[in-house]
Amino acid sequence: MALLVYPFALPNLDDPASVMASFTYVHFASYERMTTKSSTPANDIYLYLPEKMTMPSTVKWDMTGMGMAGKQAENALRGNKDGTVLDAIESGAKAAGSAIFHGGMKALGDGRISNFGNMYNAEHLSGLIAGGVPNPYLTMLFKGVDPRVFEFSFKFYPHDEAEALIIDKIVETFRADALPPGSQSYNPVHLGYPREYEIEYMLAGVTHPWLNRFKRSVITQISLDYTGASMWSVSTQFQYPTYLVLNLTFTELEIVLRDDVYEGY
């Protein structure tokens, strides 16, 4: 199990007395999945807070045209206090009979009118005659919630070989944790799961009270830019890149619901 800290200016995390009251950082703890309900600790990485921190949330809604029949069915369902759902649908269908008939005639008309060069369809012609088009009865339908996706970008400037070794180990650990275990020569029938992460914003050794909490996550994208300064540059002493940018994308394994917000997520 590795304990990796960057920069060295971070306090001694094994000594609570050295953790300054105002020191803020981010803790990445990786876990090896053993079963669907159990895991064991793997690595701990402590890094400075990146320049950009966001808390995304994606709620999916679709604009859908219900049409006359759909609207009548909705009204019947809302007004059907005592009957069954089937009764309500039947009632709505009867109320929308003319609209359904119109739709059937439109389908037939489309086939006939297409023989004249596809210039018009039945809906176009009915609109010209009636001076309008059927109301689509648009409504927003809730589709669900996407897992949150967090992006972090860390810049590394090794001042000496000792820092270069730590940076290299941090990058190696993130890259390895993002991939399944084994090697190509191992050639298993089933690939194992990559490691999972628990992420936490920390303040003076405890969870930061004003920043969001994270659900357990996995690395879904990782990239390393060796030319963070827009050019290739290495130390003349130990030939390590002088400026690295590590980009990490984490996706939570569970969605966030309303009650989770009250818990700090």
PDB file of C-alpha atoms in Angstrom:
ATOM      1  CA  MET A   1       0.000   0.000   0.000  1.00  0.00           C
ATOM      2  CA  ALA A   2       1.481   3.316  -1.100  1.00  0.00           C
ATOM      3  CA  LEU A   3       1.211   6.639   0.722  1.00  0.00           C
ATOM      4  CA  LEU A   4       2.068   9.419  -1.715  1.00  0.00           C
ATOM      5  CA  VAL A   5       2.081  13.155  -1.001  1.00  0.00           C
ATOM      6  CA  TYR A   6       2.682  16.118  -3.294  1.00  0.00           C
ATOM      7  CA  PRO A   7       3.922  18.760  -2.846  1.00  0.00           C
ATOM      8  CA  PHE A   8       6.267  18.117   0.057  1.00  0.00           C
ATOM      9  CA  ALA A   9       4.868  21.285   1.629  1.00  0.00           C
ATOM     10  CA  LEU A  10       1.815  19.273   2.685  1.00  0.00           C
ATOM     11  CA  PRO A  11       1.948  18.578   6.411  1.00  0.00           C
ATOM     12  CA  ASN A  12       3.009  15.264   7.882  1.00  0.00           C
ATOM     13  CA  LEU A  13      -0.274  13.397   7.587  1.00  0.00           C
ATOM     14  CA  ASP A  14       0.804  10.847  10.215  1.00  0.00           C
ATOM     15  CA  ASP A  15       1.192  13.620  12.770  1.00  0.00           C
ATOM     16  CA  PRO A  16      -2.135  15.441  13.410  1.00  0.00           C
ATOM     17  CA  ALA A  17      -0.356  18.198  15.296  1.00  0.00           C
ATOM     18  CA  SER A  18       1.434  19.228  12.119  1.00  0.00           C
ATOM     19  CA  VAL A  19      -1.776  19.666  10.122  1.00  0.00           C
ATOM     20  CA  MET A  20      -2.320  23.414   9.925  1.00  0.00           C
ATOM     21  CA  ALA A  21      -5.827  24.675  10.668  1.00  0.00           C
ATOM     22  CA  SER A  22      -6.146  26.343   7.267  1.00  0.00           C
ATOM     23  CA  PHE A  23      -4.427  23.690   5.128  1.00  0.00           C
ATOM     24  CA  THR A  24      -6.750  22.349   2.434  1.00  0.00           C
ATOM     25  CA  TYR A  25      -5.999  19.405   0.134  1.00  0.00           C
ATOM     26  CA  VAL A  26      -7.674  16.506  -1.673  1.00  0.00           C
ATOM     27  CA  HIS A  27      -7.338  12.873  -0.642  1.00  0.00           C
ATOM     28  CA  PHE A  28      -7.618  10.009  -3.150  1.00  0.00           C
ATOM     29  CA  ALA A  29      -7.979   6.572  -1.548  1.00  0.00           C
ATOM     30  CA  SER A  30      -8.102   3.575  -3.887  1.00  0.00           C
ATOM     31  CA  TYR A  31      -9.676   0.212  -3.086  1.00  0.00           C
ATOM     32  CA  GLU A  32      -9.367  -3.246  -4.587  1.00  0.00           C
ATOM     33  CA  ARG A  33     -12.775  -4.807  -5.151  1.00  0.00           C
ATOM     34  CA  MET A  34     -12.951  -8.274  -3.578  1.00  0.00           C
ATOM     35  CA  THR A  35     -16.680  -8.985  -3.996  1.00  0.00           C
ATOM     36  CA  THR A  36     -19.695  -6.903  -4.997  1.00  0.00           C
ATOM     37  CA  LYS A  37     -19.994  -5.782  -1.373  1.00  0.00           C
ATOM     38  CA  SER A  38     -16.438  -5.754  -0.059  1.00  0.00           C
ATOM     39  CA  SER A  39     -13.095  -4.141  -0.913  1.00  0.00           C
ATOM     40  CA  THR A  40      -9.679  -3.646   0.639  1.00  0.00           C
ATOM     41  CA  PRO A  41      -7.587  -0.438   0.804  1.00  0.00           C
ATOM     42  CA  ALA A  42      -4.899  -0.130  -1.858  1.00  0.00           C
ATOM     43  CA  ASN A  43      -3.276   3.319  -2.087  1.00  0.00           C
ATOM     44  CA  ASP A  44      -3.519   6.784  -0.537  1.00  0.00           C
ATOM     45  CA  ILE A  45      -2.608   9.897  -2.532  1.00  0.00           C
ATOM     46  CA  TYR A  46      -2.702  13.430  -1.108  1.00  0.00           C
ATOM     47  CA  LEU A  47      -2.516  16.347  -3.533  1.00  0.00           C
ATOM     48  CA  TYR A  48      -2.991  20.090  -3.422  1.00  0.00           C
ATOM     49  CA  LEU A  49      -6.354  21.520  -4.477  1.00  0.00           C
ATOM     50  CA  PRO A  50      -6.385  22.024  -8.267  1.00  0.00           C
ATOM     51  CA  GLU A  51      -7.023  25.401  -9.841  1.00  0.00           C
ATOM     52  CA  LYS A  52     -10.509  24.382 -11.010  1.00  0.00           C
ATOM     53  CA  MET A  53     -13.046  22.464  -8.931  1.00  0.00           C
ATOM     54  CA  THR A  54     -16.637  22.015 -10.087  1.00  0.00           C
ATOM     55  CA  MET A  55     -19.649  20.055  -8.889  1.00  0.00           C
ATOM     56  CA  PRO A  56     -21.566  18.820 -11.966  1.00  0.00           C
ATOM     57  CA  SER A  57     -25.109  17.468 -11.989  1.00  0.00           C
ATOM     58  CA  THR A  58     -27.003  16.193 -15.047  1.00  0.00           C
ATOM     59  CA  VAL A  59     -30.766  15.659 -14.861  1.00  0.00           C
ATOM     60  CA  LYS A  60     -32.254  14.264 -18.070  1.00  0.00           C
ATOM     61  CA  TRP A  61     -35.537  15.537 -19.488  1.00  0.00           C
ATOM     62  CA  ASP A  62     -36.918  15.023 -22.997  1.00  0.00           C
ATOM     63  CA  MET A  63     -39.348  17.269 -24.866  1.00  0.00           C
ATOM     64  CA  THR A  64     -41.943  14.876 -26.302  1.00  0.00           C
ATOM     65  CA  GLY A  65     -44.955  15.486 -28.522  1.00  0.00           C
ATOM     66  CA  MET A  66     -47.921  13.611 -27.038  1.00  0.00           C
ATOM     67  CA  GLY A  67     -50.383  14.524 -29.789  1.00  0.00           C
ATOM     68  CA  MET A  68     -54.129  14.786 -29.346  1.00  0.00           C
ATOM     69  CA  ALA A  69     -54.557  11.115 -28.422  1.00  0.00           C
ATOM     70  CA  GLY A  70     -51.805  11.244 -25.839  1.00  0.00           C
ATOM     71  CA  LYS A  71     -53.164  14.435 -24.305  1.00  0.00           C
ATOM     72  CA  GLN A  72     -56.671  13.016 -24.040  1.00  0.00           C
ATOM     73  CA  ALA A  73     -55.291   9.846 -22.449  1.00  0.00           C
ATOM     74  CA  GLU A  74     -53.333  11.952 -19.941  1.00  0.00           C
ATOM     75  CA  ASN A  75     -56.437  13.963 -19.052  1.00  0.00           C
ATOM     76  CA  ALA A  76     -58.425  10.760 -18.645  1.00  0.00           C
ATOM     77  CA  LEU A  77     -55.773   9.278 -16.371  1.00  0.00           C
ATOM     78  CA  ARG A  78     -55.691  12.403 -14.232  1.00  0.00           C
ATOM     79  CA  GLY A  79     -59.492  12.542 -13.977  1.00  0.00           C
ATOM     80  CA  ASN A  80     -60.035   8.816 -13.470  1.00  0.00           C
ATOM     81  CA  LYS A  81     -60.124   8.646  -9.680  1.00  0.00           C
ATOM     82  CA  ASP A  82     -61.945   5.347  -9.198  1.00  0.00           C
ATOM     83  CA  GLY A  83     -61.518   3.340 -12.423  1.00  0.00           C
ATOM     84  CA  THR A  84     -58.595   1.305 -13.641  1.00  0.00           C
ATOM     85  CA  VAL A  85     -55.752   2.563 -15.801  1.00  0.00           C
ATOM     86  CA  LEU A  86     -57.210   0.543 -18.679  1.00  0.00           C
ATOM     87  CA  ASP A  87     -60.557   2.337 -18.298  1.00  0.00           C
ATOM     88  CA  ALA A  88     -58.798   5.684 -18.410  1.00  0.00           C
ATOM     89  CA  ILE A  89     -56.856   4.785 -21.543  1.00  0.00           C
ATOM     90  CA  GLU A  90     -60.028   3.545 -23.242  1.00  0.00           C
ATOM     91  CA  SER A  91     -61.818   6.766 -22.318  1.00  0.00           C
ATOM     92  CA  GLY A  92     -58.969   8.860 -23.652  1.00  0.00           C
ATOM     93  CA  ALA A  93     -58.864   6.869 -26.863  1.00  0.00           C
ATOM     94  CA  LYS A  94     -62.585   7.426 -27.453  1.00  0.00           C
ATOM     95  CA  ALA A  95     -62.242  11.160 -26.774  1.00  0.00           C
ATOM     96  CA  ALA A  96     -59.400  11.313 -29.263  1.00  0.00           C
ATOM     97  CA  GLY A  97     -61.134   9.219 -31.896  1.00  0.00           C
ATOM     98  CA  SER A  98     -61.173  11.973 -34.445  1.00  0.00           C
ATOM     99  CA  ALA A  99     -57.459  12.587 -33.966  1.00  0.00           C
ATOM    100  CA  ILE A 100     -56.697   8.900 -34.389  1.00  0.00           C
ATOM    101  CA  PHE A 101     -58.837   8.798 -37.536  1.00  0.00           C
ATOM    102  CA  HIS A 102     -56.965  11.830 -38.830  1.00  0.00           C
ATOM    103  CA  GLY A 103     -53.660  10.074 -38.152  1.00  0.00           C
ATOM    104  CA  GLY A 104     -54.805   6.994 -40.038  1.00  0.00           C
ATOM    105  CA  MET A 105     -55.915   9.052 -42.998  1.00  0.00           C
ATOM    106  CA  LYS A 106     -52.611  10.909 -42.882  1.00  0.00           C
ATOM    107  CA  ALA A 107     -50.722   7.612 -43.115  1.00  0.00           C
ATOM    108  CA  LEU A 108     -52.787   6.586 -46.120  1.00  0.00           C
ATOM    109  CA  GLY A 109     -52.457   9.998 -47.678  1.00  0.00           C
ATOM    110  CA  ASP A 110     -48.704   9.969 -47.289  1.00  0.00           C
ATOM    111  CA  GLY A 111     -48.512   6.922 -49.507  1.00  0.00           C
ATOM    112  CA  ARG A 112     -50.746   8.362 -52.196  1.00  0.00           C
ATOM    113  CA  ILE A 113     -49.342  11.847 -52.213  1.00  0.00           C
ATOM    114  CA  SER A 114     -45.793  10.526 -52.375  1.00  0.00           C
ATOM    115  CA  ASN A 115     -46.596   9.333 -55.865  1.00  0.00           C
ATOM    116  CA  PHE A 116     -46.727  12.987 -56.896  1.00  0.00           C
ATOM    117  CA  GLY A 117     -43.102  13.646 -56.118  1.00  0.00           C
ATOM    118  CA  ASN A 118     -43.077  13.830 -52.297  1.00  0.00           C
ATOM    119  CA  MET A 119     -43.688  17.567 -52.484  1.00  0.00           C
ATOM    120  CA  TYR A 120     -46.548  17.484 -49.973  1.00  0.00           C
ATOM    121  CA  ASN A 121     -47.933  15.127 -47.362  1.00  0.00           C
ATOM    122  CA  ALA A 122     -51.362  14.858 -45.761  1.00  0.00           C
ATOM    123  CA  GLU A 123     -50.365  17.036 -42.809  1.00  0.00           C
ATOM    124  CA  HIS A 124     -49.238  19.823 -45.152  1.00  0.00           C
ATOM    125  CA  LEU A 125     -52.500  19.698 -47.096  1.00  0.00           C
ATOM    126  CA  SER A 126     -54.692  19.558 -43.983  1.00  0.00           C
ATOM    127  CA  GLY A 127     -52.815  22.551 -42.645  1.00  0.00           C
ATOM    128  CA  LEU A 128     -53.404  24.492 -45.833  1.00  0.00           C
ATOM    129  CA  ILE A 129     -57.129  23.707 -45.753  1.00  0.00           C
ATOM    130  CA  ALA A 130     -57.677  24.264 -42.020  1.00  0.00           C
ATOM    131  CA  GLY A 131     -55.275  27.164 -41.737  1.00  0.00           C
ATOM    132  CA  GLY A 132     -53.245  25.448 -39.020  1.00  0.00           C
ATOM    133  CA  VAL A 133     -51.422  22.294 -37.994  1.00  0.00           C
ATOM    134  CA  PRO A 134     -52.273  19.750 -35.284  1.00  0.00           C
ATOM    135  CA  ASN A 135     -51.169  20.797 -31.810  1.00  0.00           C
ATOM    136  CA  PRO A 136     -48.275  18.472 -30.859  1.00  0.00           C
ATOM    137  CA  TYR A 137     -49.064  18.942 -27.132  1.00  0.00           C
ATOM    138  CA  LEU A 138     -45.418  19.090 -26.137  1.00  0.00           C
ATOM    139  CA  THR A 139     -44.508  18.025 -22.638  1.00  0.00           C
ATOM    140  CA  MET A 140     -41.307  17.430 -20.672  1.00  0.00           C
ATOM    141  CA  LEU A 141     -40.787  13.830 -19.564  1.00  0.00           C
ATOM    142  CA  PHE A 142     -38.302  13.007 -16.817  1.00  0.00           C
ATOM    143  CA  LYS A 143     -35.771  10.396 -17.993  1.00  0.00           C
ATOM    144  CA  GLY A 144     -33.454  10.007 -15.017  1.00  0.00           C
ATOM    145  CA  VAL A 145     -30.204  11.253 -13.497  1.00  0.00           C
ATOM    146  CA  ASP A 146     -26.694  10.642 -14.808  1.00  0.00           C
ATOM    147  CA  PRO A 147     -23.825   9.781 -12.457  1.00  0.00           C
ATOM    148  CA  ARG A 148     -21.709  12.821 -11.678  1.00  0.00           C
ATOM    149  CA  VAL A 149     -18.423  13.178 -13.565  1.00  0.00           C
ATOM    150  CA  PHE A 150     -15.537  15.077 -11.948  1.00  0.00           C
ATOM    151  CA  GLU A 151     -12.479  16.353 -13.782  1.00  0.00           C
ATOM    152  CA  PHE A 152      -9.208  17.246 -12.070  1.00  0.00           C
ATOM    153  CA  SER A 153      -6.060  18.719 -13.550  1.00  0.00           C
ATOM    154  CA  PHE A 154      -2.836  18.693 -11.513  1.00  0.00           C
ATOM    155  CA  LYS A 155       0.370  20.472 -12.464  1.00  0.00           C
ATOM    156  CA  PHE A 156       3.689  19.090 -11.288  1.00  0.00           C
ATOM    157  CA  TYR A 157       6.996  20.997 -11.106  1.00  0.00           C
ATOM    158  CA  PRO A 158       9.733  18.750  -9.709  1.00  0.00           C
ATOM    159  CA  HIS A 159      12.417  20.813  -7.984  1.00  0.00           C
ATOM    160  CA  ASP A 160      14.768  17.916  -7.413  1.00  0.00           C
ATOM    161  CA  GLU A 161      15.127  14.219  -8.109  1.00  0.00           C
ATOM    162  CA  ALA A 162      13.278  13.248  -4.917  1.00  0.00           C
ATOM    163  CA  GLU A 163      10.186  15.157  -6.044  1.00  0.00           C
ATOM    164  CA  ALA A 164      10.510  13.703  -9.547  1.00  0.00           C
ATOM    165  CA  LEU A 165      10.420  10.189  -8.087  1.00  0.00           C
ATOM    166  CA  ILE A 166       7.287  11.007  -6.056  1.00  0.00           C
ATOM    167  CA  ILE A 167       5.542  12.547  -9.087  1.00  0.00           C
ATOM    168  CA  ASP A 168       6.432   9.552 -11.227  1.00  0.00           C
ATOM    169  CA  LYS A 169       5.044   7.186  -8.587  1.00  0.00           C
ATOM    170  CA  ILE A 170       1.789   9.212  -8.304  1.00  0.00           C
ATOM    171  CA  VAL A 171       1.257   9.107 -12.063  1.00  0.00           C
ATOM    172  CA  GLU A 172       2.088   5.409 -12.189  1.00  0.00           C
ATOM    173  CA  THR A 173      -0.353   4.653  -9.348  1.00  0.00           C
ATOM    174  CA  PHE A 174      -3.272   6.487 -10.958  1.00  0.00           C
ATOM    175  CA  ARG A 175      -2.602   4.834 -14.331  1.00  0.00           C
ATOM    176  CA  ALA A 176      -2.341   1.369 -12.800  1.00  0.00           C
ATOM    177  CA  ASP A 177      -5.452   1.797 -10.641  1.00  0.00           C
ATOM    178  CA  ALA A 178      -7.492   2.804 -13.702  1.00  0.00           C
ATOM    179  CA  LEU A 179      -6.812  -0.542 -15.425  1.00  0.00           C
ATOM    180  CA  PRO A 180      -7.766  -4.151 -14.685  1.00  0.00           C
ATOM    181  CA  PRO A 181      -5.148  -6.390 -13.049  1.00  0.00           C
ATOM    182  CA  GLY A 182      -2.971  -8.844 -14.948  1.00  0.00           C
ATOM    183  CA  SER A 183      -1.030  -8.570 -18.182  1.00  0.00           C
ATOM    184  CA  GLN A 184      -1.554  -9.435 -21.833  1.00  0.00           C
ATOM    185  CA  SER A 185       0.425 -12.666 -21.413  1.00  0.00           C
ATOM    186  CA  TYR A 186      -1.876 -13.637 -18.530  1.00  0.00           C
ATOM    187  CA  ASN A 187      -4.838 -13.668 -20.969  1.00  0.00           C
ATOM    188  CA  PRO A 188      -7.673 -14.322 -18.481  1.00  0.00           C
ATOM    189  CA  VAL A 189     -11.138 -15.344 -19.593  1.00  0.00           C
ATOM    190  CA  HIS A 190     -12.568 -12.474 -17.557  1.00  0.00           C
ATOM    191  CA  LEU A 191     -10.859  -9.169 -16.824  1.00  0.00           C
ATOM    192  CA  GLY A 192     -10.823  -8.092 -13.204  1.00  0.00           C
ATOM    193  CA  TYR A 193     -12.267  -4.798 -12.058  1.00  0.00           C
ATOM    194  CA  PRO A 194     -10.052  -1.695 -11.900  1.00  0.00           C
ATOM    195  CA  ARG A 195      -9.672  -0.103  -8.500  1.00  0.00           C
ATOM    196  CA  GLU A 196     -12.320   2.190  -7.086  1.00  0.00           C
ATOM    197  CA  TYR A 197     -11.680   5.537  -5.427  1.00  0.00           C
ATOM    198  CA  GLU A 198     -13.003   7.429  -2.472  1.00  0.00           C
ATOM    199  CA  ILE A 199     -12.279  11.133  -2.906  1.00  0.00           C
ATOM    200  CA  GLU A 200     -12.407  13.690  -0.153  1.00  0.00           C
ATOM    201  CA  TYR A 201     -11.687  17.389   0.168  1.00  0.00           C
ATOM    202  CA  MET A 202      -9.814  17.822   3.448  1.00  0.00           C
ATOM    203  CA  LEU A 203      -9.342  20.745   5.814  1.00  0.00           C
ATOM    204  CA  ALA A 204      -6.996  20.382   8.785  1.00  0.00           C
ATOM    205  CA  GLY A 205      -7.224  16.597   8.641  1.00  0.00           C
ATOM    206  CA  VAL A 206     -11.029  16.308   8.465  1.00  0.00           C
ATOM    207  CA  THR A 207     -13.659  16.454   5.734  1.00  0.00           C
ATOM    208  CA  HIS A 208     -13.992  19.993   4.399  1.00  0.00           C
ATOM    209  CA  PRO A 209     -17.302  21.402   5.735  1.00  0.00           C
ATOM    210  CA  TRP A 210     -18.044  23.654   2.740  1.00  0.00           C
ATOM    211  CA  LEU A 211     -17.054  21.537  -0.251  1.00  0.00           C
ATOM    212  CA  ASN A 212     -19.072  18.698  -1.758  1.00  0.00           C
ATOM    213  CA  ARG A 213     -18.655  15.078  -0.774  1.00  0.00           C
ATOM    214  CA  PHE A 214     -18.061  12.313  -3.336  1.00  0.00           C
ATOM    215  CA  LYS A 215     -19.644   8.921  -3.842  1.00  0.00           C
ATOM    216  CA  ARG A 216     -17.262   6.077  -4.593  1.00  0.00           C
ATOM    217  CA  SER A 217     -15.858   6.580  -8.085  1.00  0.00           C
ATOM    218  CA  VAL A 218     -13.754   5.031 -10.821  1.00  0.00           C
ATOM    219  CA  ILE A 219     -11.236   6.589 -13.198  1.00  0.00           C
ATOM    220  CA  THR A 220     -12.875   6.768 -16.622  1.00  0.00           C
ATOM    221  CA  GLN A 221     -10.187   8.829 -18.349  1.00  0.00           C
ATOM    222  CA  ILE A 222      -6.592   9.715 -17.619  1.00  0.00           C
ATOM    223  CA  SER A 223      -4.031  11.634 -19.661  1.00  0.00           C
ATOM    224  CA  LEU A 224      -0.551  12.976 -19.053  1.00  0.00           C
ATOM    225  CA  ASP A 225       0.856  16.023 -20.815  1.00  0.00           C
ATOM    226  CA  TYR A 226       4.669  15.999 -20.820  1.00  0.00           C
ATOM    227  CA  THR A 227       4.762  19.441 -22.478  1.00  0.00           C
ATOM    228  CA  GLY A 228       2.779  21.486 -19.965  1.00  0.00           C
ATOM    229  CA  ALA A 229       4.870  24.517 -20.824  1.00  0.00           C
ATOM    230  CA  SER A 230       3.960  24.127 -24.529  1.00  0.00           C
ATOM    231  CA  MET A 231       7.369  22.626 -25.212  1.00  0.00           C
ATOM    232  CA  TRP A 232       9.531  19.693 -24.214  1.00  0.00           C
ATOM    233  CA  SER A 233      11.706  20.638 -21.279  1.00  0.00           C
ATOM    234  CA  VAL A 234      13.752  18.476 -18.887  1.00  0.00           C
ATOM    235  CA  SER A 235      15.998  19.039 -15.911  1.00  0.00           C
ATOM    236  CA  THR A 236      19.678  19.167 -16.801  1.00  0.00           C
ATOM    237  CA  GLN A 237      20.488  17.286 -13.585  1.00  0.00           C
ATOM    238  CA  PHE A 238      18.186  14.245 -13.743  1.00  0.00           C
ATOM    239  CA  GLN A 239      16.511  14.517 -17.184  1.00  0.00           C
ATOM    240  CA  TYR A 240      12.959  14.428 -15.804  1.00  0.00           C
ATOM    241  CA  PRO A 241      10.308  16.685 -17.431  1.00  0.00           C
ATOM    242  CA  THR A 242      10.208  20.050 -15.716  1.00  0.00           C
ATOM    243  CA  TYR A 243       6.465  20.556 -16.133  1.00  0.00           C
ATOM    244  CA  LEU A 244       3.827  17.796 -16.165  1.00  0.00           C
ATOM    245  CA  VAL A 245       0.030  18.066 -16.302  1.00  0.00           C
ATOM    246  CA  LEU A 246      -2.016  15.087 -15.105  1.00  0.00           C
ATOM    247  CA  ASN A 247      -5.690  15.108 -16.135  1.00  0.00           C
ATOM    248  CA  LEU A 248      -8.070  12.762 -14.332  1.00  0.00           C
ATOM    249  CA  THR A 249     -11.758  12.071 -14.917  1.00  0.00           C
ATOM    250  CA  PHE A 250     -13.726  10.262 -12.217  1.00  0.00           C
ATOM    251  CA  THR A 251     -17.285   8.947 -12.584  1.00  0.00           C
ATOM    252  CA  GLU A 252     -19.320   8.107  -9.503  1.00  0.00           C
ATOM    253  CA  LEU A 253     -20.748   4.594  -9.200  1.00  0.00           C
ATOM    254  CA  GLU A 254     -24.079   5.794  -7.783  1.00  0.00           C
ATOM    255  CA  ILE A 255     -26.367   8.642  -8.743  1.00  0.00           C
ATOM    256  CA  VAL A 256     -27.045  11.519  -6.362  1.00  0.00           C
ATOM    257  CA  LEU A 257     -30.640  11.933  -5.190  1.00  0.00           C
ATOM    258  CA  ARG A 258     -32.341  14.685  -3.219  1.00  0.00           C
ATOM    259  CA  ASP A 259     -31.607  13.245   0.218  1.00  0.00           C
ATOM    260  CA  ASP A 260     -27.925  12.922  -0.719  1.00  0.00           C
ATOM    261  CA  VAL A 261     -27.739  16.677  -1.252  1.00  0.00           C
ATOM    262  CA  TYR A 262     -28.745  17.219   2.377  1.00  0.00           C
ATOM    263  CA  GLU A 263     -25.875  14.937   3.336  1.00  0.00           C
ATOM    264  CA  GLY A 264     -23.334  17.108   1.547  1.00  0.00           C
ATOM    265  CA  TYR A 265     -23.089  15.326  -1.837  1.00  0.00           C
TER     266      TYR A 265
END
